[in-house]
Coordinates of C-alpha atoms and ligand atoms in Angstrom, one line a residue:
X26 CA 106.7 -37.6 -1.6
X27 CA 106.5 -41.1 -1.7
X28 CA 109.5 -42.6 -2.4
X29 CA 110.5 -44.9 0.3
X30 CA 112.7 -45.0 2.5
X31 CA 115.1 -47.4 1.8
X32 CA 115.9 -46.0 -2.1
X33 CA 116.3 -42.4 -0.7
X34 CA 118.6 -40.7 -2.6
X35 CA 122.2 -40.1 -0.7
X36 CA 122.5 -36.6 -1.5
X37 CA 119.2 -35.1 -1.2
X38 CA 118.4 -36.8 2.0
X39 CA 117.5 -36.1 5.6
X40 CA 119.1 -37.9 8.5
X41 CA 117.2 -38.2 11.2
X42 CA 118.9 -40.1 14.7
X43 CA 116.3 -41.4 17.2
X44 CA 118.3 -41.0 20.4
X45 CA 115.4 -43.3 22.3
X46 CA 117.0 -46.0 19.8
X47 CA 120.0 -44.9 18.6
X48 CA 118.7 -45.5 15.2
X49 CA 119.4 -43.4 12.1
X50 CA 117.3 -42.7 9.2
X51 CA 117.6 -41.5 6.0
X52 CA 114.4 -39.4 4.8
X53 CA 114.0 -38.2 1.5
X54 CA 113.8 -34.8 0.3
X55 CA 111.5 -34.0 -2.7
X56 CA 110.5 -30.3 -3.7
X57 CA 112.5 -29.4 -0.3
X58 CA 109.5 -31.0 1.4
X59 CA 109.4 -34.3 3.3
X60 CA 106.8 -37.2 3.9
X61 CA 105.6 -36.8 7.2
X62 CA 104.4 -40.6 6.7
X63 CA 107.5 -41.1 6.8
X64 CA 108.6 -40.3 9.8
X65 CA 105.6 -43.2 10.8
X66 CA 108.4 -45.6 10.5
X67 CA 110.8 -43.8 13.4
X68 CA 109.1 -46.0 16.1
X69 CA 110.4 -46.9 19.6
X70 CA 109.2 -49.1 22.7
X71 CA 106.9 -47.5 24.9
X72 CA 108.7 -46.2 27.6
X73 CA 108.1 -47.2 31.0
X74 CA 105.0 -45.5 32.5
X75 CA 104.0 -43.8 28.9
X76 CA 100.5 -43.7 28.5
X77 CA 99.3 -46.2 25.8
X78 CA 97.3 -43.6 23.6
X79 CA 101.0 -42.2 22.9
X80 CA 101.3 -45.2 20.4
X81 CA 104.8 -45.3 20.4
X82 CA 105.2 -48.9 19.2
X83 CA 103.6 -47.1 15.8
X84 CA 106.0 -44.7 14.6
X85 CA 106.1 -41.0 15.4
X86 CA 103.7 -38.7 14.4
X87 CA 103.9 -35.0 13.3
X88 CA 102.4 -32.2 15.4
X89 CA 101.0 -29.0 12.9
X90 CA 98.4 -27.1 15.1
X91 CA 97.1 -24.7 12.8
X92 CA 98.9 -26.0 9.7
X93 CA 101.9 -24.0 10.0
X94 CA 104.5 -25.7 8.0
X95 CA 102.8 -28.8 6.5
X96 CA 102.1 -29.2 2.4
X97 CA 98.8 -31.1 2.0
X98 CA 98.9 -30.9 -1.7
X99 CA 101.1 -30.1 -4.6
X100 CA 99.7 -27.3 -6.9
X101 CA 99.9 -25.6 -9.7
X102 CA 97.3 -22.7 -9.3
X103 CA 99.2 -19.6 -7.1
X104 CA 102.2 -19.6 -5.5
X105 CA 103.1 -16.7 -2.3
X106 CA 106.5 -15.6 -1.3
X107 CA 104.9 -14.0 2.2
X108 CA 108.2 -12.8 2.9
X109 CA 109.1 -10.7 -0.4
X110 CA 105.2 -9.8 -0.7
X111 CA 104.9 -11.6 -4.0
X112 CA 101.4 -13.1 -5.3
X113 CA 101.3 -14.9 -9.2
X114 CA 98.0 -16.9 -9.8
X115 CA 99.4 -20.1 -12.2
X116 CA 103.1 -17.5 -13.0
X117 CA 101.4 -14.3 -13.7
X118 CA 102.2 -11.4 -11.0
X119 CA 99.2 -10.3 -9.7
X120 CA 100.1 -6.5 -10.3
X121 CA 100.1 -7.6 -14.2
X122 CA 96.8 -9.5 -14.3
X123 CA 94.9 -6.4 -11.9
X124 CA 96.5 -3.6 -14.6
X125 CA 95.6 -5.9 -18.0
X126 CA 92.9 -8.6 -17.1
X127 CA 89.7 -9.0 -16.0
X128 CA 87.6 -11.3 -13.2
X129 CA 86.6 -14.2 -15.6
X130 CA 89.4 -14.3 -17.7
X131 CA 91.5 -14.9 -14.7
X132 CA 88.8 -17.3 -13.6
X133 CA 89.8 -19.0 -16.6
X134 CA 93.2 -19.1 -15.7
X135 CA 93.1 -20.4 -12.3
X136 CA 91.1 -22.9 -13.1
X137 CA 92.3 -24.1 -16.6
X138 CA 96.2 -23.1 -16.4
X139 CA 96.5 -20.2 -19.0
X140 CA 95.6 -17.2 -20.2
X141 CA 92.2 -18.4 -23.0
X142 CA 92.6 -16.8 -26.7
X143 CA 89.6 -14.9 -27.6
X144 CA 88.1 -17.5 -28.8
X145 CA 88.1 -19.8 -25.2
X146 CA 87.0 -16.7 -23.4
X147 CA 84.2 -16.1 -25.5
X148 CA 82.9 -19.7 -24.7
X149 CA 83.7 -19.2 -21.2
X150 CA 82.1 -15.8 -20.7
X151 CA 78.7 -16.8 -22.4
X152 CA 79.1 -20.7 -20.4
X153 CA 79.1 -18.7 -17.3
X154 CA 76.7 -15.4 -17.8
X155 CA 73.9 -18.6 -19.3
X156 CA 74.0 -20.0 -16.1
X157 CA 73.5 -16.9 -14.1
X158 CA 69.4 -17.6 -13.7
X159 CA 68.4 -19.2 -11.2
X160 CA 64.8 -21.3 -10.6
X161 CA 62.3 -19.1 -9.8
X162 CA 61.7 -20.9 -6.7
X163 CA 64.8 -20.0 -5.3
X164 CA 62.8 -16.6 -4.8
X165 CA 60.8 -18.4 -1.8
X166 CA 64.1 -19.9 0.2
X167 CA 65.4 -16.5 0.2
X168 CA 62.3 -15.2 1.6
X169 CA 62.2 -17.4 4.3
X170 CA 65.3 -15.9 6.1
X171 CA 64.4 -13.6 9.2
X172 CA 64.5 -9.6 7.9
X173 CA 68.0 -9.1 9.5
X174 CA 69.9 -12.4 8.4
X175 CA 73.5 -11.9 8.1
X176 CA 74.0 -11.9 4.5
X177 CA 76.6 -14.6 4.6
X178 CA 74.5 -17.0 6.4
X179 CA 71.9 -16.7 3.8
X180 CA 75.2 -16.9 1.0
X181 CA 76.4 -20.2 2.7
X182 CA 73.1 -21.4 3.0
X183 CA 72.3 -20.3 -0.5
X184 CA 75.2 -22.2 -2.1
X185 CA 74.3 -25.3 -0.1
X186 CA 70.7 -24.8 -0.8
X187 CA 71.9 -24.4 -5.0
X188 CA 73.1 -28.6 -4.5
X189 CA 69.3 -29.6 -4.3
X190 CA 68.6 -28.6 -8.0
X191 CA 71.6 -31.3 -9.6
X192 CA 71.0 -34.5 -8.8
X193 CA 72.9 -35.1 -11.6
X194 CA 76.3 -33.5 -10.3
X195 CA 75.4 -35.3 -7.3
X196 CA 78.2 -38.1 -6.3
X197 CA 76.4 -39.7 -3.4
X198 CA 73.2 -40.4 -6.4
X199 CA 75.7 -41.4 -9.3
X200 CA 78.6 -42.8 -8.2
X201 CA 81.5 -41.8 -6.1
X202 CA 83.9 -41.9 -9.0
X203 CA 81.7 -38.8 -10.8
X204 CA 84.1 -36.3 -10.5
X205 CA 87.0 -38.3 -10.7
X206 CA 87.3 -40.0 -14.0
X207 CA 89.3 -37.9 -16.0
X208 CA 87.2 -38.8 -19.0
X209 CA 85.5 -36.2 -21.3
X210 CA 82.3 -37.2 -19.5
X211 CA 83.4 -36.1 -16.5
X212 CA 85.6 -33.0 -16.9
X213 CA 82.0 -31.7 -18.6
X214 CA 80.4 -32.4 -15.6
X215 CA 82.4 -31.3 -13.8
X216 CA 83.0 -27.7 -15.8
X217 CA 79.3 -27.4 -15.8
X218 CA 79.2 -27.0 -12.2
X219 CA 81.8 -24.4 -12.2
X220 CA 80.2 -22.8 -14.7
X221 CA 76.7 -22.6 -12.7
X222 CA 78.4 -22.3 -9.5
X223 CA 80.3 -19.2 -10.9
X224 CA 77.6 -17.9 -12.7
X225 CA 75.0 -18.2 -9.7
X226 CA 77.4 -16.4 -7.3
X227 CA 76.4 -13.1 -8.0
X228 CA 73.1 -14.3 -8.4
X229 CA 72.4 -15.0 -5.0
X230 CA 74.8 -12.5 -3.5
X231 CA 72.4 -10.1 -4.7
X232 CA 69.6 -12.1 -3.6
X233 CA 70.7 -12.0 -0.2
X234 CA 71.2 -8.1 -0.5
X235 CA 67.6 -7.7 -2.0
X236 CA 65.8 -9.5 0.4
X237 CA 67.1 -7.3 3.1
X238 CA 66.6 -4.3 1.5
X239 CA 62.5 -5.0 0.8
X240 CA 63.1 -5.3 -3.0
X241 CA 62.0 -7.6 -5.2
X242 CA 64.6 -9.9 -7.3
X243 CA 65.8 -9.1 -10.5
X244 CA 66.0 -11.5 -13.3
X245 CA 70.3 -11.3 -14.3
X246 CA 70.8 -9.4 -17.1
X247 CA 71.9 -9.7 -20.7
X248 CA 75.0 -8.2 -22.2
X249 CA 76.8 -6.9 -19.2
X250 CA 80.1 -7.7 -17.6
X251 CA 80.6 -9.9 -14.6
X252 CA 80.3 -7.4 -12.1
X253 CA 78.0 -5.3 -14.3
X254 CA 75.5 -8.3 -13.8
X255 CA 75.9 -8.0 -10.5
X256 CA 75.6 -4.3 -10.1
X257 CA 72.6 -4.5 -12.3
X258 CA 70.6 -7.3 -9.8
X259 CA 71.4 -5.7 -6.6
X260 CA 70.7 -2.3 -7.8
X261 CA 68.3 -2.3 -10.7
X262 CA 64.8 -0.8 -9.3
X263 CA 63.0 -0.7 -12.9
X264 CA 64.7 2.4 -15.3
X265 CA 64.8 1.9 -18.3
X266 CA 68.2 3.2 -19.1
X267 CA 69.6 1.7 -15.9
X268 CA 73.9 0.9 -16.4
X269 CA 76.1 0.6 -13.6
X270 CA 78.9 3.1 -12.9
X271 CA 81.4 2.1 -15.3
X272 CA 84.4 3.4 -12.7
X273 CA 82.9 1.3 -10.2
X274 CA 82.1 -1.6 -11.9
X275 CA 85.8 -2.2 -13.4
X276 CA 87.1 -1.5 -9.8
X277 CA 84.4 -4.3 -8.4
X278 CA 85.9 -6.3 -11.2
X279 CA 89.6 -5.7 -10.3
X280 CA 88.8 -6.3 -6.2
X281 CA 87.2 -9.8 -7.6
X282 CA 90.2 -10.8 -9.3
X283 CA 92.7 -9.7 -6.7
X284 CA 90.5 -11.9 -4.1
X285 CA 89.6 -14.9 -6.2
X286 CA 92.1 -16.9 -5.1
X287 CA 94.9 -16.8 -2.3
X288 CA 95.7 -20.5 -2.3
X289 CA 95.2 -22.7 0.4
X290 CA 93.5 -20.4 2.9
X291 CA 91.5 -21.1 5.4
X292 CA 88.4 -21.2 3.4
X293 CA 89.9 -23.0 0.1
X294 CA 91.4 -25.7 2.6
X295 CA 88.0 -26.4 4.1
X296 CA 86.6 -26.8 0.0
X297 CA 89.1 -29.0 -0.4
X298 CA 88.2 -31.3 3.2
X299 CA 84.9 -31.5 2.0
X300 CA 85.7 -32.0 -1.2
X301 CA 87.8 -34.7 -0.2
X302 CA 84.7 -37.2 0.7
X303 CA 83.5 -37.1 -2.9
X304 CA 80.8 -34.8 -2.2
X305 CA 79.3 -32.7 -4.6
X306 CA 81.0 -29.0 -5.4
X307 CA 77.8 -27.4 -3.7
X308 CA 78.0 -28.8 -0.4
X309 CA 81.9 -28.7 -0.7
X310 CA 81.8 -24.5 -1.5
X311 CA 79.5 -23.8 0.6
X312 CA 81.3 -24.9 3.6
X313 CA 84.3 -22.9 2.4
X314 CA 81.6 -20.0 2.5
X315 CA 81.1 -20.6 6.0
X316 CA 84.6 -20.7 6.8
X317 CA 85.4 -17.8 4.9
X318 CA 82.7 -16.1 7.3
X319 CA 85.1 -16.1 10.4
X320 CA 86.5 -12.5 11.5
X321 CA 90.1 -14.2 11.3
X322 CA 89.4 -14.8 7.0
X323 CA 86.9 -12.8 5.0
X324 CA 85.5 -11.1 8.2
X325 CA 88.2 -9.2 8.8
X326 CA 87.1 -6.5 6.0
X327 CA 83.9 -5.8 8.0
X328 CA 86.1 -5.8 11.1
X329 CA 88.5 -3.2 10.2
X330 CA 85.9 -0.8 9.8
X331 CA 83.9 -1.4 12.8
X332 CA 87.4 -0.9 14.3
X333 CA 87.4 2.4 12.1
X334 CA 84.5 3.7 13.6
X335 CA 85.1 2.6 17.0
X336 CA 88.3 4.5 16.5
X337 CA 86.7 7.5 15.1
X338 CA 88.8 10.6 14.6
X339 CA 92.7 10.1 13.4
X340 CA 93.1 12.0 17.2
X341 CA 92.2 8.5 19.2
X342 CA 94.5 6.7 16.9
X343 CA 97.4 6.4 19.3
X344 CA 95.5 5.6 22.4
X345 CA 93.8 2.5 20.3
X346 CA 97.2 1.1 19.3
X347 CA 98.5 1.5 23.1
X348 CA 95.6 -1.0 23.7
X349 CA 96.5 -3.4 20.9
X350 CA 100.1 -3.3 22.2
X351 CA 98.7 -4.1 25.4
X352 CA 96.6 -7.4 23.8
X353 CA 92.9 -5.5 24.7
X354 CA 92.5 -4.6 21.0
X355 CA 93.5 -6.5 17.7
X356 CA 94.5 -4.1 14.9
X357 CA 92.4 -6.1 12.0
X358 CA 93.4 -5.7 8.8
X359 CA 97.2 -6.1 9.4
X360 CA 99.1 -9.6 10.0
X361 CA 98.9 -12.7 7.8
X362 CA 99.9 -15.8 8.1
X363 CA 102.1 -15.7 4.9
X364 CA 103.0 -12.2 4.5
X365 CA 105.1 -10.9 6.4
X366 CA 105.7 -7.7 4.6
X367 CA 102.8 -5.8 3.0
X368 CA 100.5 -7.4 1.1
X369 CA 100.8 -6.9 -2.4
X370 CA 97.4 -6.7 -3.1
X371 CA 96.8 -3.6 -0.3
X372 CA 98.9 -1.7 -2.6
X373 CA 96.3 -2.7 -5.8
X374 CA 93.6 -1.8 -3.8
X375 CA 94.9 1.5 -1.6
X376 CA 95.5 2.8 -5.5
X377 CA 92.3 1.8 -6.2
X378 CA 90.4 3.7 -3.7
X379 CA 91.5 7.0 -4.9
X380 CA 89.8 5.9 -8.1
X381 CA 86.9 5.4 -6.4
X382 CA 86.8 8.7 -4.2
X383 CA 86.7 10.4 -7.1
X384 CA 83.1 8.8 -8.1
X385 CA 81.7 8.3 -4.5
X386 CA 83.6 11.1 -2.3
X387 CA 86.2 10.4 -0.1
X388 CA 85.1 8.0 3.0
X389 CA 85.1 9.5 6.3
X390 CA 87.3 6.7 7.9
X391 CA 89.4 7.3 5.4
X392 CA 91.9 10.2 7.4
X393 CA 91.6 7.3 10.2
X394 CA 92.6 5.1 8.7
X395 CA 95.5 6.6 7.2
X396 CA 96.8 7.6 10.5
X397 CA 96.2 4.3 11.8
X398 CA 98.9 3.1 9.0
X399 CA 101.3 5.4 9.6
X400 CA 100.7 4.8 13.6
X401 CA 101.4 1.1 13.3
X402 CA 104.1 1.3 10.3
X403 CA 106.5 2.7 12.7
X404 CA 105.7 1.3 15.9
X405 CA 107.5 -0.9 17.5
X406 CA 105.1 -3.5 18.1
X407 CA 104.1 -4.1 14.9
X408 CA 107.8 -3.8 13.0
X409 CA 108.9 -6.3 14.8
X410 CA 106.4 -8.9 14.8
X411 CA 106.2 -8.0 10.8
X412 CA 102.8 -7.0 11.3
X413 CA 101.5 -4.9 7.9
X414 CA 98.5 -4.5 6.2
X415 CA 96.5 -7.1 4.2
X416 CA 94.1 -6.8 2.0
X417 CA 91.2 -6.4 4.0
X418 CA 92.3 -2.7 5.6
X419 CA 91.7 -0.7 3.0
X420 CA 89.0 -3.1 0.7
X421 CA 86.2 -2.3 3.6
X422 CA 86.9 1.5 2.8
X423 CA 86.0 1.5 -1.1
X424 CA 82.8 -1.3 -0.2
X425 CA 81.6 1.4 2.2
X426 CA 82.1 4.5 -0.1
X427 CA 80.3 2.1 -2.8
X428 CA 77.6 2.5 -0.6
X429 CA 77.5 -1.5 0.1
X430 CA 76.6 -2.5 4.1
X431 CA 79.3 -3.2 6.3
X432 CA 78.3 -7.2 6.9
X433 CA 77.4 -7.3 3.1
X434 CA 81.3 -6.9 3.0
X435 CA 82.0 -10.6 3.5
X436 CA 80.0 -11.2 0.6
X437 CA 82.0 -9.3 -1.5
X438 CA 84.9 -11.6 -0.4
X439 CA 83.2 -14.7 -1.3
X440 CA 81.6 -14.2 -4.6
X441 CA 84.9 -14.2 -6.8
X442 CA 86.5 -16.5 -3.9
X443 CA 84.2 -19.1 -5.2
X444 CA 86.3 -18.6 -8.9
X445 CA 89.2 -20.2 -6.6
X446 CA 87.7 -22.4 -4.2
X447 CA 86.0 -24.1 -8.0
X448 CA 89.7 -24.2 -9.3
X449 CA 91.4 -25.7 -6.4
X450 CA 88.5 -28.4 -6.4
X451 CA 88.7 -29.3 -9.9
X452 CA 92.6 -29.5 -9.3
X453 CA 92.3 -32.2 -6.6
X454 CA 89.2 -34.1 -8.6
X455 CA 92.0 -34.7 -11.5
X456 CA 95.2 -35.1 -9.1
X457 CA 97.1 -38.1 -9.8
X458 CA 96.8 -41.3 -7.9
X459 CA 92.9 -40.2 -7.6
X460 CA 91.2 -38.0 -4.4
X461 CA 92.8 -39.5 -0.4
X462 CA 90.1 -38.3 1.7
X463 CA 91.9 -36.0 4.2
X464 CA 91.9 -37.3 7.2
X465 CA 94.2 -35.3 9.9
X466 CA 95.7 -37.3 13.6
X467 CA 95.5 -36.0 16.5
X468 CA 97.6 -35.7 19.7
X469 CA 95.0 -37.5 22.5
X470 CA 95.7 -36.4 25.7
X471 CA 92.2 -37.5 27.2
X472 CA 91.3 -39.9 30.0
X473 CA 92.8 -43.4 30.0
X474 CA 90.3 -46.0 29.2
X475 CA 88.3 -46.2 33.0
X476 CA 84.9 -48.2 33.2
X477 CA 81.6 -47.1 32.9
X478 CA 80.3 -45.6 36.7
X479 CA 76.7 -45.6 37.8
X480 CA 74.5 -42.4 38.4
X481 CA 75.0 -43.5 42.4
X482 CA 78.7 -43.6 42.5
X483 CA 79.3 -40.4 40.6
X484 CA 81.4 -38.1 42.2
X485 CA 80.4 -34.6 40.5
X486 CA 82.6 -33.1 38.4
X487 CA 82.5 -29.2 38.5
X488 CA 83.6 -26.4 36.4
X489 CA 82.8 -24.0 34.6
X490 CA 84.6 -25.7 31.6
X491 CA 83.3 -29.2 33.1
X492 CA 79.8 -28.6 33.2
X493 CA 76.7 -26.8 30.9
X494 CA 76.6 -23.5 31.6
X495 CA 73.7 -21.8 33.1
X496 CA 72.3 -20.0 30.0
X497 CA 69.5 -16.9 30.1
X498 CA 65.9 -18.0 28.4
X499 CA 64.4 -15.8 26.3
X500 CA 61.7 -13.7 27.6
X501 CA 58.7 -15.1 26.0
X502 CA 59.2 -18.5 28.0
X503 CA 60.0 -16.7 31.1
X504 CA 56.8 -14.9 31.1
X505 CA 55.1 -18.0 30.0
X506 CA 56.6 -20.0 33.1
X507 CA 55.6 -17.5 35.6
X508 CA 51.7 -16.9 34.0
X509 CA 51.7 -20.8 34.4
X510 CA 49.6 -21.6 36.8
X511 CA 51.5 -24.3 39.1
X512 CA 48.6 -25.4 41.0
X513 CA 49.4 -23.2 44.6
X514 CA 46.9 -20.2 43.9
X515 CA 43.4 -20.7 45.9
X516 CA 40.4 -19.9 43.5
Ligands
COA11 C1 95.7 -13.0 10.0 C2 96.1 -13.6 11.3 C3 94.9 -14.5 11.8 C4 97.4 -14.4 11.2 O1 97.6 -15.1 12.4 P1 98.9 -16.0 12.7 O2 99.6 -16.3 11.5 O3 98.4 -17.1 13.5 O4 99.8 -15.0 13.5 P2 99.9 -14.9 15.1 O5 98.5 -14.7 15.7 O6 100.8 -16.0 15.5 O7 100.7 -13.5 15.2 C5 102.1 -13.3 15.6 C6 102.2 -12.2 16.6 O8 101.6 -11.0 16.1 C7 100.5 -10.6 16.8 N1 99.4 -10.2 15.9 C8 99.1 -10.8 14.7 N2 98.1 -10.1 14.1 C9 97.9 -9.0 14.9 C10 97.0 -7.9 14.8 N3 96.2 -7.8 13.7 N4 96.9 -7.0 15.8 C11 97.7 -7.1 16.8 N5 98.6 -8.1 17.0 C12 98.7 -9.1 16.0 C13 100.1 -11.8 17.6 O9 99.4 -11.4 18.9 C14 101.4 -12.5 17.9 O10 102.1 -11.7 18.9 P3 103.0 -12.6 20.0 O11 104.0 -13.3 19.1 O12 103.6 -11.5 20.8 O13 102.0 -13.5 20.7 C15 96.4 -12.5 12.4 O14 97.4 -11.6 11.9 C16 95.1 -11.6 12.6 O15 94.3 -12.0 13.5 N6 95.0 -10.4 11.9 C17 93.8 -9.6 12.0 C18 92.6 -10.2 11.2 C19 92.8 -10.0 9.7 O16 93.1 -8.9 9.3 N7 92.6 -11.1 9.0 C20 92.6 -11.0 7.5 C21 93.7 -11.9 7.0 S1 93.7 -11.6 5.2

């Protein structure tokens, strides 16, 4: 990208003839990707009776709803071949790392490039448990949430909330170009809000699931793993012997680092928007939290088993995927909008859940959802719209036989997700030619420019689209409206 396009290179070139114009041009191919900028130069008169907001005279533009095939970015953190099913996080196959490595030493290596020596972990480890404590009045904005918050709106509220306390990893207090120096000053700024952020996670995730449960909040613990920690805070009511399950703390640990990054997802994409106004890491993870949040992205391990129950016995399985076939149900958990085979990580986890069985007992969905695999394997439907499970249809299982709630499950998704959304924000802070802010075009197809009308001349505009809908009041102000007294009653 950015060559232009007068010195494009003759054999690894695109031709492009603009039959309004007759004009050819040559566009360069880099990394088999081209500049959509530079299509900007293809321009043509504006035909006759064209509306003006087609801006024609300016060059063409490029249409991506839903970013289907356009490269914001170049990176080096994971690549996906969706078709072949393949996942590597900076070269490594994800199979390897799951067998031989563990949540925050592939942390390390997303967000620093390689694997660390013992030595670099050891740094990294301690950098990252030290920063797990949070200030104690932290206790009080978690206790302000309504008893049945959903724990990912306290999570993304959490994470924002976190922001308040660094006014010194705060751009828009010391300087735009904080994050983006380069400089030893700033990569230790910068690496100390990774470490916090990553260190916090847990903290607050189990903050979120203490508050709820009536339990008071545990100070993070000493000389425990990663997901040990975290185990310990949500779980820890006062023994004095108190360890996690070491079975299901390792599998935690190896469902964080199969989830801690997935590269430019929904949820990293919007980090990386935020990110790219200069604000600070807090604000910018956070709304990837809330993004992640959706039913289409980390919800979807929730929704496959509220679609497991609503299923119920393996017996109702075929009438359920009749109605997906016929568009009244979505089959969550399968399709993704890179694989289009399995996806290599349900293997890691379906394997994992045995594991897991053999500590909790088996999980009542489980023969449902089984059949529901085999159902949609074969089918039709699904084959050929290369439809197959993701990650999320059999994670939700081994959450639930952990004993975790179902919208707790999101959660569980976000906490390591944060190890990725940290690395692809560090990547862009340090990208060459310094951070663009991204900026997308749109197509308008709105009104024409018309002139302002007054009250009197309106014509009105109906619809149910067009107009506020009518919308229910709660019942406390309904009964208040009809016990107020309008002045009609004789006394
Ligand atoms: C992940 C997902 C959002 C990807 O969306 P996408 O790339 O935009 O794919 P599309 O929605 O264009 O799907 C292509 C076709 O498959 C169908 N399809 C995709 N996922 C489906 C599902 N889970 N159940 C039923 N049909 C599905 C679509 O209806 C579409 O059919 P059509 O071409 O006849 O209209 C989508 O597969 C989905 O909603 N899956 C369920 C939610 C989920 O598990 N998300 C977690 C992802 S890790």
């Amino acid at each position: 990208m950015g060559r232009s396009l007068e010195s494009a290179a003759s054999d690894n070139t695109l031709s492009v003839r603009d039959n309004r114009t007759g004009k050819t041009y040559t566009i360069p191919i880099e990394d088999n990707s081209i500049s959509a900028t530079a299509f900007k130069a293809i321009s043509a008169p504006k035909a006759k009776g064209e509306r003006e907001e087609n801006e024609t005279e300016k060059g063409l533009r490029v249409q991506d709803k839903g970013f289907l095939n356009t490269a914001v970015l170049r990176s080096k953190i994971t690549y996906i071949d969706g078709d072949a099913g393949i996942l590597r996080y900076r070269g490594y196959p994800i199979e390897q790392l799951a067998l031989q490595s563990s949540h925050l030493e592939t942390a390390y290596l997303l967000i620093y490039g390689s694997l660390p020596t013992s030595a670099q972990y050891k740094v990294f480890q301690g950098e990252v448990m030290h920063h797990s404590v949070v200030h104690a009045d932290a206790e009080q904005f978690f206790r302000s949430f309504r008893y049945d918050a959903h724990p990912m709106a306290i999570l993304t509220s959490a994470l924002a909330y976190l922001g308040s306390y660094y006014s010194e990893a705060n751009p828009s207090l010391q300087g735009q170009n904080l994050f983006t120096k380069g400089d030893a000053a700033s990569l230790a700024i910068i690496d100390k809000q990774i470490f916090r952020l990553i260190g916090k996670a847990t903290t607050l995730a189990a903050m979120a699931y203490r508050v709820r449960q009536g339990r008071d909040f545990v100070t993070p613990p000493t000389g425990l793993s990663y997901t040990g920690s975290f185990l310990y805070q949500m779980d820890h009511l006062g023994e004095t012997d108190y360890k996690p399950n070491p079975v299901l703390e390792k599998a935690l640990d190896v469902l964080f680092l199969i989830h801690a990054d997935h590269e430019l997802n929904a949820s990293a994409t919007t980090v990386l928007q935020t990110g790219s106004s200069l604000v600070d890491p807090y604000s910018a993870v956070a709304a990837g939290c809330a993004s992640l949040y959706g039913p289409l992205h980390g919800g979807a391990n929730e929704a496959v088993i509220r679609m497991l129950i609503s299923i119920g016995r393996p017996g109702n399985v075929p009438a359920f995927i009749e109605a997906v076939k016929k568009r009244e149900k979505v089959l969550s958990g399968f399709g993704h909008r890179v694989y289009k085979t399995s996806d290599p990580r349900s293997f890691i986890v379906r394997k994992m859940a045995d594991e897991v069985f053999e500590v909790t007992g088996k999980d009542e969905l489980l023969e449902t959802a089984m059949a529901l695999h085999e159902a949609a394997m074969k089918d039709e439907y699904f084959v050929k719209r290369k439809l197959a499970p993701n990650v999320d249809f059999w994670s939700g299982l081994i959450y639930r036989a952990m004993g975790f709630p179902l919208d707790f499950f999101p959660v569980l998704f976000a906490v390591p997700r944060v190890v990725g959304w940290l690395a692809h924000w560090r990547q862009m802070m340090l990208q060459d030619g310094g951070v663009k802010i991204w900026r997308p075009r749109q197509i308008y197809v709105g009104a024409p420019k018309r002139d302002y009308v007054t009250m009197e001349q309106r014509v009105p505009v109906e619809g149910l689209r067009e107009t506020p809908s009518a919308v229910a009041h709660s019942g406390i102000s309904k009964r208040t409206m009809l016990a107020s007294f309008k002045g009609k009653a004789k006394l």
